[in-house]
PDB file of C-alpha atoms and ligand atoms in Angstrom:
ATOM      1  CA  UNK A   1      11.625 -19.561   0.078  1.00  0.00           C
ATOM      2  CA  UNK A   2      12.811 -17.587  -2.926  1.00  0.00           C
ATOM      3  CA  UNK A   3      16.662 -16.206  -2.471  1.00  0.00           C
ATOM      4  CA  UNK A   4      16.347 -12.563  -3.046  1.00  0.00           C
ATOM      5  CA  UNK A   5      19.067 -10.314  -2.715  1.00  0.00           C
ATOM      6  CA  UNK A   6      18.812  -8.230  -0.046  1.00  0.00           C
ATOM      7  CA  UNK A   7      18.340  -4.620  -0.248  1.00  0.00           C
ATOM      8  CA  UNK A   8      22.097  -3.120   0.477  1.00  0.00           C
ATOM      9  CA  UNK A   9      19.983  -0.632   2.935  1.00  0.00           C
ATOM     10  CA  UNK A  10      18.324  -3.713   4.726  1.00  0.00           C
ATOM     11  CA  UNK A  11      21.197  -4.537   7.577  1.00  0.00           C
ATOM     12  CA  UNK A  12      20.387  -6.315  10.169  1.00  0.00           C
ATOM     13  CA  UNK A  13      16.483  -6.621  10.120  1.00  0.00           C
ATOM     14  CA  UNK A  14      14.113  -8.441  12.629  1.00  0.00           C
ATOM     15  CA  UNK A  15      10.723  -8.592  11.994  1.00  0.00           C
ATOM     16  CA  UNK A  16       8.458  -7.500  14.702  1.00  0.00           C
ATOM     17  CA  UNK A  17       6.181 -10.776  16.087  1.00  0.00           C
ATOM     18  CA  UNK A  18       2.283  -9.106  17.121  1.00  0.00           C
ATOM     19  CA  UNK A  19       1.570 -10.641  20.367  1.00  0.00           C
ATOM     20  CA  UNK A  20      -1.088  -8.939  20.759  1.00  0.00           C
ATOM     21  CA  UNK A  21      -3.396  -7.770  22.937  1.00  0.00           C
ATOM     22  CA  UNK A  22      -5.507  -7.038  19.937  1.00  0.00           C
ATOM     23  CA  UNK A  23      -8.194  -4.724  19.121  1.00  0.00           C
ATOM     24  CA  UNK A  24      -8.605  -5.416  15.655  1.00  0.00           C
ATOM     25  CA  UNK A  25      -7.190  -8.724  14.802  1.00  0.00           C
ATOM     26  CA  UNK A  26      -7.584 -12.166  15.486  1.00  0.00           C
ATOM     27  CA  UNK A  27      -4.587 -14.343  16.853  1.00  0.00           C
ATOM     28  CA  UNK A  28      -5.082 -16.340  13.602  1.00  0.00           C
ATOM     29  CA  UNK A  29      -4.696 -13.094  11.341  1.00  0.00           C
ATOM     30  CA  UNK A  30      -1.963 -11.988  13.514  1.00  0.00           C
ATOM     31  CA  UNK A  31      -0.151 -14.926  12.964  1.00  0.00           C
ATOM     32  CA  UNK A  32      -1.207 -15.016   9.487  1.00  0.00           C
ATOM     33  CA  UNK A  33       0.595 -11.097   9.487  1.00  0.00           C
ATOM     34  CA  UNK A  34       3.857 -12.941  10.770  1.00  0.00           C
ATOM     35  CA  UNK A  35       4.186 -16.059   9.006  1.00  0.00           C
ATOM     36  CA  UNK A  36       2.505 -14.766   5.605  1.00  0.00           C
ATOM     37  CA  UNK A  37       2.622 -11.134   5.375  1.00  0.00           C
ATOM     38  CA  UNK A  38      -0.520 -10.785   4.781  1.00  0.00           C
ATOM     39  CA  UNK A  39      -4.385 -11.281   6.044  1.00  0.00           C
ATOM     40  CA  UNK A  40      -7.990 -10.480   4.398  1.00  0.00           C
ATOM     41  CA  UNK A  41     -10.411  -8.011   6.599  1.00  0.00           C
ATOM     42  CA  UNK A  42     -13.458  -9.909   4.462  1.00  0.00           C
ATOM     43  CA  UNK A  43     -16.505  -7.238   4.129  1.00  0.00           C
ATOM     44  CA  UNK A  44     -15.184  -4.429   6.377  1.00  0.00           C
ATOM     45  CA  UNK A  45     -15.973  -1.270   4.545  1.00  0.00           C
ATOM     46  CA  UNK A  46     -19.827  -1.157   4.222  1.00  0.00           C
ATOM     47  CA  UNK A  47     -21.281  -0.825   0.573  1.00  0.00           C
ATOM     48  CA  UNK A  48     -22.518   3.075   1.264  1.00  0.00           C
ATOM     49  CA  UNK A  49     -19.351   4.142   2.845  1.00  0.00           C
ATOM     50  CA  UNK A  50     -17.436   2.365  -0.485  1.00  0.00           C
ATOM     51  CA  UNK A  51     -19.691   4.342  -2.586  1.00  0.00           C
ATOM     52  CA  UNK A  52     -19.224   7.448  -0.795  1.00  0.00           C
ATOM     53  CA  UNK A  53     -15.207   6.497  -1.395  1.00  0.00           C
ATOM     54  CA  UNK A  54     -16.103   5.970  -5.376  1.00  0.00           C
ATOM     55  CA  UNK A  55     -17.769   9.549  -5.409  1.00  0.00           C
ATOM     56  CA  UNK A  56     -14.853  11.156  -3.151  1.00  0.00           C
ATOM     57  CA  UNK A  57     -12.072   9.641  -5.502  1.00  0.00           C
ATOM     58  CA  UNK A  58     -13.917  10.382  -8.665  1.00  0.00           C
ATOM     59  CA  UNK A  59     -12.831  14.381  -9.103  1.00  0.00           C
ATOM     60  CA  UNK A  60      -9.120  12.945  -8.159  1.00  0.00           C
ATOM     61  CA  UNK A  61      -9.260  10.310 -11.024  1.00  0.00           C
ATOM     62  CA  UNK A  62     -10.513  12.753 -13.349  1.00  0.00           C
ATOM     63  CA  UNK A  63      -7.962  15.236 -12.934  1.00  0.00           C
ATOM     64  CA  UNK A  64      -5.276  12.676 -13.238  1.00  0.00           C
ATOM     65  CA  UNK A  65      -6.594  10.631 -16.171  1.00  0.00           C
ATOM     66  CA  UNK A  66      -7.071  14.259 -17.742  1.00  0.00           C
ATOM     67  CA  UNK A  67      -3.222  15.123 -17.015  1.00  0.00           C
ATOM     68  CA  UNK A  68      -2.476  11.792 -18.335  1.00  0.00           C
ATOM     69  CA  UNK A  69      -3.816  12.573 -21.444  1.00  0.00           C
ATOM     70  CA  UNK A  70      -2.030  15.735 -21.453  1.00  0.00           C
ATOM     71  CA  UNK A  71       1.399  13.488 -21.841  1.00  0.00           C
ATOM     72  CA  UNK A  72       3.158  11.784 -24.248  1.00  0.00           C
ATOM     73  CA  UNK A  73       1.439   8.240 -25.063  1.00  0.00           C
ATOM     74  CA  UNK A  74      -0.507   8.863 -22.450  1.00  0.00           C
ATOM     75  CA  UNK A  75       2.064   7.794 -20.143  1.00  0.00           C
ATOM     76  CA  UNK A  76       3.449   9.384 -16.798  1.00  0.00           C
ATOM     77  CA  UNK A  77       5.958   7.159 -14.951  1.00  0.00           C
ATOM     78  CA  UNK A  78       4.391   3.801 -14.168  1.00  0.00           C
ATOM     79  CA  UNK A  79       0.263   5.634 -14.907  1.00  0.00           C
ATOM     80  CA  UNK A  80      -1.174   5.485 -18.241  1.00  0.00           C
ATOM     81  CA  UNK A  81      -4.321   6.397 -19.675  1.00  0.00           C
ATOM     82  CA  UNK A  82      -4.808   2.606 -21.015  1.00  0.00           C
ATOM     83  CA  UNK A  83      -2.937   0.634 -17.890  1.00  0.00           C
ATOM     84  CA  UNK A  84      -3.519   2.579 -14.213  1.00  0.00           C
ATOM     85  CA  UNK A  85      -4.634   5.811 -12.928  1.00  0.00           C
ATOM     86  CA  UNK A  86      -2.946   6.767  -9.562  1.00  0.00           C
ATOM     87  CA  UNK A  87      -4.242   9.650  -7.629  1.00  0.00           C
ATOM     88  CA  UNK A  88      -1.874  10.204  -4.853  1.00  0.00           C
ATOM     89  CA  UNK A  89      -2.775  11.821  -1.174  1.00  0.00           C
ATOM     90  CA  UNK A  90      -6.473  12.333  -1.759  1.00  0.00           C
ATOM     91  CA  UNK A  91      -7.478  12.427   2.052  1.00  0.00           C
ATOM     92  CA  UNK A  92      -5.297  15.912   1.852  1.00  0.00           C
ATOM     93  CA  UNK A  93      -7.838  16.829  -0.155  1.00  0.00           C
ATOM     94  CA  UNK A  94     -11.336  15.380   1.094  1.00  0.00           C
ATOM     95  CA  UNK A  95     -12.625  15.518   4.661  1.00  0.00           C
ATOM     96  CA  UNK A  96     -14.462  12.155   3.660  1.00  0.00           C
ATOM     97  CA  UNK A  97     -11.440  10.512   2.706  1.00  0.00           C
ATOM     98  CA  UNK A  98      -9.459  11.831   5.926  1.00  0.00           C
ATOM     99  CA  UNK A  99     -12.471  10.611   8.035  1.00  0.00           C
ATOM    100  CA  UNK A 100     -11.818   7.433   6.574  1.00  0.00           C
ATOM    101  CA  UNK A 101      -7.973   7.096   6.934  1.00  0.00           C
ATOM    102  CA  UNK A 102      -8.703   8.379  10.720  1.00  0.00           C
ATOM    103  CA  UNK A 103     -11.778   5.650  11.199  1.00  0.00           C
ATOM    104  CA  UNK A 104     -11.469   3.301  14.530  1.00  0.00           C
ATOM    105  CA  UNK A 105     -10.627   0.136  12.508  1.00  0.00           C
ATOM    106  CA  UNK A 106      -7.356   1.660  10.954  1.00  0.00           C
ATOM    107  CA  UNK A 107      -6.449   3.121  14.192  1.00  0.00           C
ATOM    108  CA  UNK A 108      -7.288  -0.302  16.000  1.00  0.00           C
ATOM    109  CA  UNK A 109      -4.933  -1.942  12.746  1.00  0.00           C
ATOM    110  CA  UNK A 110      -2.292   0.214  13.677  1.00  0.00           C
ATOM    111  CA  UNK A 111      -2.552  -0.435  17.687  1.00  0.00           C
ATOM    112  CA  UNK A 112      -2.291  -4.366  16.511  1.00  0.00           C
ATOM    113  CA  UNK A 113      -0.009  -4.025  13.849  1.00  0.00           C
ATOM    114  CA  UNK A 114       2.541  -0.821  14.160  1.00  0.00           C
ATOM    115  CA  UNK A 115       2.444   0.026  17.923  1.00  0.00           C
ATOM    116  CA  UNK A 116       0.808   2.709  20.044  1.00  0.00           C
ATOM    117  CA  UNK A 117       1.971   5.247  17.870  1.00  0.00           C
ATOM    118  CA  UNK A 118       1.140   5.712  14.331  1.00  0.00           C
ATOM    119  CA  UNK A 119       0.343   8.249  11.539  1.00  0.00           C
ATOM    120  CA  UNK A 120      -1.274   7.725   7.472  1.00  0.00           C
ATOM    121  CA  UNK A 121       2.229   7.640   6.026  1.00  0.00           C
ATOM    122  CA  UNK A 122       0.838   7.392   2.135  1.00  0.00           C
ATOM    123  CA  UNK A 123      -2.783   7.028   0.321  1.00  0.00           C
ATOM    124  CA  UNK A 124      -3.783   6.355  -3.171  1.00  0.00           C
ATOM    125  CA  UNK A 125      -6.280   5.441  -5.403  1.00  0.00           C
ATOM    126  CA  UNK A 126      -5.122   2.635  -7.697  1.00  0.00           C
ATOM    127  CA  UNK A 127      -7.901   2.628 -10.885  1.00  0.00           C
ATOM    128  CA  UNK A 128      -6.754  -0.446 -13.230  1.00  0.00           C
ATOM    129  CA  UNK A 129      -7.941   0.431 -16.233  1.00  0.00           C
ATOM    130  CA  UNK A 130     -10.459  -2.063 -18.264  1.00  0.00           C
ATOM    131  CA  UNK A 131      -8.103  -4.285 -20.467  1.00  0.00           C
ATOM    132  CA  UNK A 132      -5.117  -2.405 -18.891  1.00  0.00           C
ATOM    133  CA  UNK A 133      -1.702  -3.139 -20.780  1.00  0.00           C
ATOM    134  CA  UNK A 134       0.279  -3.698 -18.199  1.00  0.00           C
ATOM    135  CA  UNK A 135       0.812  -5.251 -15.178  1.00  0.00           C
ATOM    136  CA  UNK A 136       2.029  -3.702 -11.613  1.00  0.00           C
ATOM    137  CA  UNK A 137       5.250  -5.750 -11.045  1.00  0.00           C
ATOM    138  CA  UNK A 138       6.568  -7.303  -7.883  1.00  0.00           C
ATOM    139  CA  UNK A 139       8.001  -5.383  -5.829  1.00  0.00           C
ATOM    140  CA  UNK A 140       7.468  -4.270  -1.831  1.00  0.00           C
ATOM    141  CA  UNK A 141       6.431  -0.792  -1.062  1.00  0.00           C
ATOM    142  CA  UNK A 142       9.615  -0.572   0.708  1.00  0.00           C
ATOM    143  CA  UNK A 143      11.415  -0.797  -2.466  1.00  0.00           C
ATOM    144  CA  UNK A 144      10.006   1.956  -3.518  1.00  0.00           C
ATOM    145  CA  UNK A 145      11.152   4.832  -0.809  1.00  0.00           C
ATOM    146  CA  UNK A 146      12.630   2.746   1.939  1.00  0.00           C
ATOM    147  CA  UNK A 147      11.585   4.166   5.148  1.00  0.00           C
ATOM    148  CA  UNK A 148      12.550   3.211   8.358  1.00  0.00           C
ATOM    149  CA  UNK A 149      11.494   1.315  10.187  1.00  0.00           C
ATOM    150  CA  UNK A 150      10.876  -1.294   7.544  1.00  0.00           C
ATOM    151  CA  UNK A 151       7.706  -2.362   8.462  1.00  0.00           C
ATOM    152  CA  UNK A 152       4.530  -0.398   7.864  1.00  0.00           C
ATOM    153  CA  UNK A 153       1.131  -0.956   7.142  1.00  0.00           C
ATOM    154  CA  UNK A 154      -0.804  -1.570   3.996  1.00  0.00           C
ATOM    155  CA  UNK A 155      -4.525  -1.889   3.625  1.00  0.00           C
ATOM    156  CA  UNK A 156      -5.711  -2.335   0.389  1.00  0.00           C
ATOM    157  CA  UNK A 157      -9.278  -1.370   0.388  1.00  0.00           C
ATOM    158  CA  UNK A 158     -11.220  -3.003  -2.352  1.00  0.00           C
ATOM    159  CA  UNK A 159     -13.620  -0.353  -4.208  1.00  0.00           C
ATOM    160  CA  UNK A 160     -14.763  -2.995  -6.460  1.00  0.00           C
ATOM    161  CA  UNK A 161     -14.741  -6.831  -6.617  1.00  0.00           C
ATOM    162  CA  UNK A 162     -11.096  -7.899  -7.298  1.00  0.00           C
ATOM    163  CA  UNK A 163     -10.599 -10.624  -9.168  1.00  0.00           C
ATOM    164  CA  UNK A 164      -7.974 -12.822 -11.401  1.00  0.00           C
ATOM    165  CA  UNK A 165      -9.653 -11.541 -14.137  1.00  0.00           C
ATOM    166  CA  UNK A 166      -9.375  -7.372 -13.449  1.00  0.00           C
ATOM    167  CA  UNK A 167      -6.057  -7.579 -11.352  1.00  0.00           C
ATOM    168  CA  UNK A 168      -6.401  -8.505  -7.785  1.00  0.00           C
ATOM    169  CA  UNK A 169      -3.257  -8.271  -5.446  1.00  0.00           C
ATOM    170  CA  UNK A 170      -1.002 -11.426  -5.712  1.00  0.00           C
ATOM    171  CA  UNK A 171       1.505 -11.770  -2.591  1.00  0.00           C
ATOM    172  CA  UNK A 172       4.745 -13.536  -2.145  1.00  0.00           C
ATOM    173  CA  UNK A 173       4.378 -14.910   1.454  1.00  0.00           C
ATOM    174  CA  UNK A 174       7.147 -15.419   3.789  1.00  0.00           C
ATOM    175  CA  UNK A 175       9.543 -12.629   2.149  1.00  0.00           C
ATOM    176  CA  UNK A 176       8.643 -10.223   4.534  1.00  0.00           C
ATOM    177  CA  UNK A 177      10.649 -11.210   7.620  1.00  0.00           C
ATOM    178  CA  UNK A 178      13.811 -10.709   5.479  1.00  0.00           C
ATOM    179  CA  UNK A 179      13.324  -7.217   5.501  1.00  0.00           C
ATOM    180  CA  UNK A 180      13.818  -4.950   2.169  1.00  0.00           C
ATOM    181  CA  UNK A 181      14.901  -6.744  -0.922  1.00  0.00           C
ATOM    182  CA  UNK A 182      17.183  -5.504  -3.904  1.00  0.00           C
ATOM    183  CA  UNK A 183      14.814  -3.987  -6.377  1.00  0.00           C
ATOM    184  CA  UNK A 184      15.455  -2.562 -10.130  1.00  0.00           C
ATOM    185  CA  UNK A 185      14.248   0.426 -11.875  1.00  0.00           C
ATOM    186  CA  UNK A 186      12.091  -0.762 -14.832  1.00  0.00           C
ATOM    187  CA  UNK A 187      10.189   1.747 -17.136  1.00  0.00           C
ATOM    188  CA  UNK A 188       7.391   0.254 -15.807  1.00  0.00           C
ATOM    189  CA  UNK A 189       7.971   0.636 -11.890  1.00  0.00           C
ATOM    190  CA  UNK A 190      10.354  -0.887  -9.799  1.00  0.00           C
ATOM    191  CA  UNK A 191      10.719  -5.154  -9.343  1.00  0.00           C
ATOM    192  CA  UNK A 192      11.323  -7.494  -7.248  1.00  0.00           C
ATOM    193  CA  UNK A 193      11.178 -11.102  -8.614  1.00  0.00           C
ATOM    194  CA  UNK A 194       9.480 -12.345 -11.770  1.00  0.00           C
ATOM    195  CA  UNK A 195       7.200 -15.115 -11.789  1.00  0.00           C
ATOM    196  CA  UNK A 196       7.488 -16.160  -8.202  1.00  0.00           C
ATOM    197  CA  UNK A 197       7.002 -19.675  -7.446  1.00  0.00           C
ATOM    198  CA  UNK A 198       4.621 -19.476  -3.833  1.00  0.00           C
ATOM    199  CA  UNK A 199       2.765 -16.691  -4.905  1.00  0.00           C
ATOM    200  CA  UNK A 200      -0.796 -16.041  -3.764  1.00  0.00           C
ATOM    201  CA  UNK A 201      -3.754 -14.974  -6.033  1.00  0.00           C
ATOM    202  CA  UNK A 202      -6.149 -12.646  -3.225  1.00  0.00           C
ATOM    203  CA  UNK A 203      -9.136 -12.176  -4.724  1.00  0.00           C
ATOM    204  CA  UNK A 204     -11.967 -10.088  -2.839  1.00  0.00           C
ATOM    205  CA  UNK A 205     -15.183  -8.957  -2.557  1.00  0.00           C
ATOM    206  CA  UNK A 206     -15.795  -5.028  -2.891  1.00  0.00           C
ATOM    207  CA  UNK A 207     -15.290  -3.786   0.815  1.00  0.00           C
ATOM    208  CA  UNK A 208     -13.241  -6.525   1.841  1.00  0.00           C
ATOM    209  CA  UNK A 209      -9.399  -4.870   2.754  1.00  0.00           C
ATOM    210  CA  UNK A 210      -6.048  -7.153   1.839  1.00  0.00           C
ATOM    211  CA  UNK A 211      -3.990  -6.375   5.049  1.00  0.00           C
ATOM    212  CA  UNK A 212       0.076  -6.730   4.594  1.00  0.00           C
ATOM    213  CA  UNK A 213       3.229  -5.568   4.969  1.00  0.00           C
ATOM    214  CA  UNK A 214       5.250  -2.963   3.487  1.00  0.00           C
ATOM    215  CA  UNK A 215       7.598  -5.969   3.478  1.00  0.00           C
ATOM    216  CA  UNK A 216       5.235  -8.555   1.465  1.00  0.00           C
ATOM    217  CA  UNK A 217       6.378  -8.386  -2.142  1.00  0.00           C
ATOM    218  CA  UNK A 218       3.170  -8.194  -4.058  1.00  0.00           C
ATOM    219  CA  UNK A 219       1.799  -7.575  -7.963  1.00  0.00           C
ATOM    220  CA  UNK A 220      -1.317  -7.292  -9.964  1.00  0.00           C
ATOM    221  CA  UNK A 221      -1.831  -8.689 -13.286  1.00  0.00           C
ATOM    222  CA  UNK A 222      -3.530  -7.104 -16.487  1.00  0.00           C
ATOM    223  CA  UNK A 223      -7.427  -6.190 -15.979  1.00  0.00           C
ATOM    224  CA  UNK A 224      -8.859  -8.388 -19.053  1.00  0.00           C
ATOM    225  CA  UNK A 225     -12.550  -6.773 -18.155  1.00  0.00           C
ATOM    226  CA  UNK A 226     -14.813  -4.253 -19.327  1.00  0.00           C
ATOM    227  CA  UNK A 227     -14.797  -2.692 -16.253  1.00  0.00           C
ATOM    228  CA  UNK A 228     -12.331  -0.527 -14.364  1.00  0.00           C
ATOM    229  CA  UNK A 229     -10.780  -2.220 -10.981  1.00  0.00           C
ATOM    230  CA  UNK A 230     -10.966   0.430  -8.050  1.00  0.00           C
ATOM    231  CA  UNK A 231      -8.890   0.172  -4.458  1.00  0.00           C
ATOM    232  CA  UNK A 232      -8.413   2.736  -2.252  1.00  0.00           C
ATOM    233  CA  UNK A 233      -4.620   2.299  -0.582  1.00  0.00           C
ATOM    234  CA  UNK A 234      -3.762   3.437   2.615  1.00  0.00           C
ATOM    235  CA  UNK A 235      -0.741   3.419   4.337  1.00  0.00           C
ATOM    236  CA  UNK A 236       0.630   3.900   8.185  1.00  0.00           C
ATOM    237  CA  UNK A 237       4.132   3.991   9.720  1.00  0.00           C
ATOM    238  CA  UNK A 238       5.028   4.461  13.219  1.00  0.00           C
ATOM    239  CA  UNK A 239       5.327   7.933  13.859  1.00  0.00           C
ATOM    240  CA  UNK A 240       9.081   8.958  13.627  1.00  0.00           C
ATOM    241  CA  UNK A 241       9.254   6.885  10.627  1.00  0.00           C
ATOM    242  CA  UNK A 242      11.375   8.269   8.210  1.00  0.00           C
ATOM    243  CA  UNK A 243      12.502   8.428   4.562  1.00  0.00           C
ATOM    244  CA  UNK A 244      16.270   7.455   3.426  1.00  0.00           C
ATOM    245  CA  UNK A 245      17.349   9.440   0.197  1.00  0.00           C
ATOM    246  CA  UNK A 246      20.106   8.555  -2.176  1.00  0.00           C
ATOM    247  CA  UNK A 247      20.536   6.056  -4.557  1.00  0.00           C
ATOM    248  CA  UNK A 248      21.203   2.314  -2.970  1.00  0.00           C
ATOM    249  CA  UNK A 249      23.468   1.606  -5.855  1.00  0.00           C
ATOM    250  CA  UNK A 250      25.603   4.465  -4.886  1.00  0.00           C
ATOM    251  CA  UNK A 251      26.632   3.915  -1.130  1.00  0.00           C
ATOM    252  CA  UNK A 252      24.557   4.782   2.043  1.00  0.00           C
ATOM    253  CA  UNK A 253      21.710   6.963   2.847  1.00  0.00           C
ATOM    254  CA  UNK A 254      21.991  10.850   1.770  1.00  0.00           C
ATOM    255  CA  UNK A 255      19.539  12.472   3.945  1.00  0.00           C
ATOM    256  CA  UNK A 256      16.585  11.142   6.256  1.00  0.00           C
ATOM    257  CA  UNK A 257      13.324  12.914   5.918  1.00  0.00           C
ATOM    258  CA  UNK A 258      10.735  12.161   8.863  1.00  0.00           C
ATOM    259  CA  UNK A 259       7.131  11.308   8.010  1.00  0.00           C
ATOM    260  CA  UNK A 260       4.757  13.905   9.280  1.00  0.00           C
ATOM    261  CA  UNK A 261       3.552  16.029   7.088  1.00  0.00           C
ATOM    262  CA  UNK A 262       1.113  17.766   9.108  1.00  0.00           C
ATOM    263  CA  UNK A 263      -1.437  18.254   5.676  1.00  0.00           C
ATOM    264  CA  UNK A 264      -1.182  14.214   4.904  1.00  0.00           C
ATOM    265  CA  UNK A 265       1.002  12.402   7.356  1.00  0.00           C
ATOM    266  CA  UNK A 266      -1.444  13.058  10.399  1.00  0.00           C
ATOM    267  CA  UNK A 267      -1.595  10.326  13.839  1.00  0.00           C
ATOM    268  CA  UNK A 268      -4.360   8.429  14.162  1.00  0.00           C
ATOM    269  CA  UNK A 269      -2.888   7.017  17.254  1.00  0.00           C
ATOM    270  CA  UNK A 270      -1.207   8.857  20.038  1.00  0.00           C
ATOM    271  CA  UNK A 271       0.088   6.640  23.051  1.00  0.00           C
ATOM    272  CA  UNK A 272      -2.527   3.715  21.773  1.00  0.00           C
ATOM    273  CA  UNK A 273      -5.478   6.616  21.311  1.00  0.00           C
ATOM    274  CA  UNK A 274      -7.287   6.535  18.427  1.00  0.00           C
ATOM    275  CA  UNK A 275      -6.750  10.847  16.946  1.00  0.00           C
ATOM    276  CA  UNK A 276      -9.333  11.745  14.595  1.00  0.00           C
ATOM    277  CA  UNK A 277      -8.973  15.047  16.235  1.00  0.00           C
ATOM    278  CA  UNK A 278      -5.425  15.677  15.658  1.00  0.00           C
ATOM    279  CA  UNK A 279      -5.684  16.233  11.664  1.00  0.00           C
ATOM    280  CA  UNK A 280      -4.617  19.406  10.384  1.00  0.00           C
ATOM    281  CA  UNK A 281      -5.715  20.404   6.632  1.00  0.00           C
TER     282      UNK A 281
HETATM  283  O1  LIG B   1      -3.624  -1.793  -6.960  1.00  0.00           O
HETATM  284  C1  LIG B   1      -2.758  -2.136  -7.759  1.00  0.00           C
HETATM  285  O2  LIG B   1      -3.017  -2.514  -8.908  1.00  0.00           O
HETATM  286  C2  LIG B   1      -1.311  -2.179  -7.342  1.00  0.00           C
HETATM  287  C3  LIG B   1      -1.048  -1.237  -6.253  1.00  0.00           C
HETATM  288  C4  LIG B   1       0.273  -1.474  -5.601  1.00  0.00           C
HETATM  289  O3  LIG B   1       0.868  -2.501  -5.724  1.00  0.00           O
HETATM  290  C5  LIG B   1       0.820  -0.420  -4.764  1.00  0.00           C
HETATM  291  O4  LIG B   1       0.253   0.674  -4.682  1.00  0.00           O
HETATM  292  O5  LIG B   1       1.887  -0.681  -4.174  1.00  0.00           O
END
């Protein structure tokens, strides 16, 4: 396993073994979760509900490509017109998309994966652009606002196939149960590692969800196709999770901000309950 530096934040982490019983998972994904970081949900999202996500996204991905090209180059932090378009918290804005964060096999996920208690903590809509000039470094979403605890939930829901060629997800496995590395501030989002030896290509079919950790250091390389490369991201902490502010370089922790925003942070599991219900817009 590749030495990284911890993350001077990360003290004393255990990673959480999934014993199951499971709702959602197999014993062999679960212990894929633990040992890897990471499992494929192959075909899970039906081809009408991912082109029902395509048409919800779309406005989103307008309005930020058009901001985009309201800014310099093109360029807002790690989003450019000619590398990725990020449109951030979308289900705040589309019952569709909130349905979907809410649906039974998230919730089920979460029972699995986070515990009996869990809420959306983040969602996005990654669009790689065709021939994309850069590449989405490694890093773990952790390193990006470190929440506690540690460990949260990322599905990466293919919109479109994702392959070598148009940037699928590439994971480090085995990193994870470490807990939060050192990262550093690039202009072009934060890293982890360079050129990892160990690391996994995941291509998958449109519909098919890459299930890991906020703990599994992952990438995606340049899209070298025609085509744009779509995935929906969603994201779900325990509920009680929170943020750590401050700058790691700089000493501890500033200020702890807890994850529940009732407009995007809703539960879609109360005391092992699946909550569609419990949304608020
Ligand atoms: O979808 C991508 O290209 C990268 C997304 C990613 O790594 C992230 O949102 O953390």
């Amino acid at each position: 396993m590749i030495p990284l530096e911890r993350h001077p934040w990360n003290t004393g982490f255990t990673w959480p073994e999934h014993r199951g019983p499971f709702r959602a998972v197999t014993p062999e994904q679960a212990k894929a979760y633990d040992e890897q970081g990471f499992f494929v949900l192959e075909d899970a999202v039906d081809p009408t509900t991912i082109a029902a996500l395509d048409a919800a996204i779309a406005p989103f991905d307008r309005e930020v490509l058009d901001f985009l090209h309201t800014q310099p180059d093109g360029r807002f932090s790690i989003a450019g017109v000619d590398t990725v378009s990020i449109a951030i918290h979308v289900s705040a804005r589309s019952t569709m998309l909130a349905d979907f964060c809410a649906a039974p096999l998230f919730a089920d996920l979460c029972h699995d994966l986070i515990g009996p208690d869990a809420r959306l903590y983040w969602d996005q809509a990654v669009y790689k652009r065709a021939h994309s000039s850069e590449p989405v470094l490694w890093h773990q979403d952790n390193g990006y606002t470190y929440v506690e605890p540690q460990a949260y939930l990322t599905c990466w829901v293919a919109l479109t196939d994702a392959t070598p060629e148009n940037g699928c997800v590439e994971v480090l496995p085995g990193i994870h149960r470490n807990g939060t590395v050192a990262h550093v501030d690039t202009p072009i989002g934060f890293q982890c590692c360079e050129n990892p030896e160990g690391a996994v290509p995941v291509p998958v079919r449109a519909g098919s969800i890459v299930v890991f950790s906020s703990l599994t250091p992952h990438a995606t390389g340049y899209n070298r196709t025609d085509e744009v490369r779509k995935a929906y991201i969603l994201q779900y902490a325990p509920d009680g999770a929170v943020a750590l502010q401050g700058d790691p370089a700089r000493g501890a922790p500033t200020g702890r901000v807890t994850q529940d925003d009732p407009r995007r942070q809703f539960p879609v599991l109360v005391d092992s309950t699946p909550s569609p219900g419990s949304r608020l817009f």
